[in-house]
C-alpha positions as CSV (number, residue, x, y, z in Angstrom):
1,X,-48.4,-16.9,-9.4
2,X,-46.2,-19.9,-8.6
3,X,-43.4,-19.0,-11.1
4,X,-43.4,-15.1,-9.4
5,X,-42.8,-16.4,-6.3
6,X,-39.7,-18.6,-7.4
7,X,-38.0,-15.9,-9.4
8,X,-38.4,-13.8,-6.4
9,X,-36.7,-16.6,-4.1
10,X,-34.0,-16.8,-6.8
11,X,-33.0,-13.6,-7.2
12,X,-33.1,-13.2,-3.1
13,X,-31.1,-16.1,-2.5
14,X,-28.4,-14.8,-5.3
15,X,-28.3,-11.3,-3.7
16,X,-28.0,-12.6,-0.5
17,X,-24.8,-15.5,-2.0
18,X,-23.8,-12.2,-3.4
19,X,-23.4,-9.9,-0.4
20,X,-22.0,-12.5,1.5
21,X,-19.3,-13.3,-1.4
22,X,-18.4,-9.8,-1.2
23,X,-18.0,-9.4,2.7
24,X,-15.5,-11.9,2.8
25,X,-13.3,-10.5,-0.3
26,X,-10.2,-9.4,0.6
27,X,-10.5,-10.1,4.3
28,X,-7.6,-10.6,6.5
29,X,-7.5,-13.2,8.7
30,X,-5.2,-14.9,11.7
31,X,-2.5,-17.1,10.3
32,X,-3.1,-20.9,10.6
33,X,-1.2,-23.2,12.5
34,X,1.3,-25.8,10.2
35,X,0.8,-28.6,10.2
36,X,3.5,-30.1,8.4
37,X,6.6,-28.2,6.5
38,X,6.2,-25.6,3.9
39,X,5.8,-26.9,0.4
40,X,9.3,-26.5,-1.3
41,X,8.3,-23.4,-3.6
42,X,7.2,-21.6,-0.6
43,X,9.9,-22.1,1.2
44,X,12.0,-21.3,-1.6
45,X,10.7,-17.8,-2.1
46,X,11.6,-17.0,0.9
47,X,14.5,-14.3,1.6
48,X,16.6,-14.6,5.2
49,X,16.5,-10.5,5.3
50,X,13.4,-9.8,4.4
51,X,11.2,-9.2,7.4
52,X,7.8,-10.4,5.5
53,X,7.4,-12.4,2.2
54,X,3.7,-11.9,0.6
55,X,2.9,-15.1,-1.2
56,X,0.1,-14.8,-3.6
57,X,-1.6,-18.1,-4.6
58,X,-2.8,-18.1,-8.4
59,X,-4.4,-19.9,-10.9
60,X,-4.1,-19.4,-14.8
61,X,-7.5,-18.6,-15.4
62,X,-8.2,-16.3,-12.3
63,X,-9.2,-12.8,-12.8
64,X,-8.8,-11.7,-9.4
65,X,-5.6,-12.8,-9.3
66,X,-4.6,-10.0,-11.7
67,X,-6.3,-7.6,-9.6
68,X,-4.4,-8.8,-6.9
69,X,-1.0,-9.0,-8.3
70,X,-1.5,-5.1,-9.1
71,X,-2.4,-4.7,-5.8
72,X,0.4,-6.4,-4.1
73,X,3.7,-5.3,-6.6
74,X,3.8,-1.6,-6.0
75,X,2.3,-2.2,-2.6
76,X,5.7,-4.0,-2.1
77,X,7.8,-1.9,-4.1
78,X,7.2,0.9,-2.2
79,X,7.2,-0.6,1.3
80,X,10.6,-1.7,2.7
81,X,10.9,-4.4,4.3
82,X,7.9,-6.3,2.2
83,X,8.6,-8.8,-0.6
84,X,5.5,-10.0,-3.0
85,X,5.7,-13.5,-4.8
86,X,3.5,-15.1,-6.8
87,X,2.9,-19.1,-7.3
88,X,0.7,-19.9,-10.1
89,X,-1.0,-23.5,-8.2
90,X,-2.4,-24.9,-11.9
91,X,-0.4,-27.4,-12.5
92,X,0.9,-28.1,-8.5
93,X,-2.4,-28.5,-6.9
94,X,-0.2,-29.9,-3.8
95,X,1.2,-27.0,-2.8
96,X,-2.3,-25.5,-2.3
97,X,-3.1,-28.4,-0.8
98,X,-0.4,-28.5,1.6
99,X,-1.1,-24.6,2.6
100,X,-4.7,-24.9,3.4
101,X,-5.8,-23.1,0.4
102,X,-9.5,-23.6,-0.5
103,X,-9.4,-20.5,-3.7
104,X,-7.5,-17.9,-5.4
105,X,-6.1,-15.6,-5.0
106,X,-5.0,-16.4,-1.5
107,X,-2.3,-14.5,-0.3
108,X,-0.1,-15.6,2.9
109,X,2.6,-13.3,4.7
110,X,5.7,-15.3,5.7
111,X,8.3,-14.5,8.0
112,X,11.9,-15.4,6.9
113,X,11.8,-18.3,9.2
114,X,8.4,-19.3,7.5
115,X,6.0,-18.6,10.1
116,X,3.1,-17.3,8.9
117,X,1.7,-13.9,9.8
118,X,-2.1,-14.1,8.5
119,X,-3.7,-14.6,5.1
120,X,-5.7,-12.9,2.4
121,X,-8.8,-14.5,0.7
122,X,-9.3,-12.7,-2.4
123,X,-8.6,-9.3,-3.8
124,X,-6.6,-7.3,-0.2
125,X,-7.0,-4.0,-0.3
126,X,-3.7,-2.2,0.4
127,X,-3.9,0.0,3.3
128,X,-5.6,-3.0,5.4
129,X,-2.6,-5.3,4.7
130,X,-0.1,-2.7,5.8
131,X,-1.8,-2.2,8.8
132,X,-1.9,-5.4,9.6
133,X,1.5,-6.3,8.9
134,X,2.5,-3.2,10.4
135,X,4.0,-4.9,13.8
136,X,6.3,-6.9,11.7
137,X,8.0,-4.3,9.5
138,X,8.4,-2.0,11.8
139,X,8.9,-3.9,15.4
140,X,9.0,-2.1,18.6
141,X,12.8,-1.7,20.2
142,X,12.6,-2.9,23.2
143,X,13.1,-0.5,25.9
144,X,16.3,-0.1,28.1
145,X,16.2,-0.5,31.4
């Protein structure tokens, strides 16, 4: 009766790991505050007239990294004003490091100046991150007086 009771326990906690694991894909959250400069291939991807740079943080071996990257491309390709870059991190753990980036595929929106706008933890889904990015590619005039 023992061994029932553990499996059940098991497969509750793994549903409930699970369910939690999948709320928090692909959620957008506020932009963190730097701490220190952006790490040189960050900065570098960067274009003075483009309004907002997505930068996608990658690993070699991460499936959800390709899901993202077919997210993000046409998503930018067919959006003016939005730029998508990807840095594969395998072999420069620093720059994740440097960025606050605890897994992959994060993504972070820059401004051309390098602030930036808000981050992505895991797969985005695409209407979501135009919406929220919304404010930046298409700002407000502001009004005459």
């Amino acid at each position: 009766m023992i061994g029932v009771w553990v499996v059940l326990g098991v497969l509750v906690a793994g549903t409930a790991a699970g369910l939690l694991l999948r709320a928090r894909n692909g959620r957008i959250s506020a932009a963190r505050k730097p701490e220190r400069e952006l790490p040189e291939p960050v900065a570098r991807a960067l274009e003075p007239g483009t309004p907002v740079t997505l930068v996608q943080i990658s690993t070699t071996f991460c499936a959800p990294c390709r899901h993202t990257r077919a997210v993000l491309e046409p998503l930018a390709e067919r959006t003016e004003g939005l730029r998508h870059v990807e840095l594969d991190v395998t072999d420069q753990p620093e720059v994740a490091q440097a960025l606050g980036v605890l897994r992959t595929p994060t993504t972070l929106a820059f401004s051309p100046s390098g602030t930036e706008l808000l981050r992505i933890s895991g797969v985005p889904k695409g209407a979501a991150v135009l919406e929220a990015l919304d404010e930046h590619l298409h700002p407000v005039p502001e009004q005459s007086k």
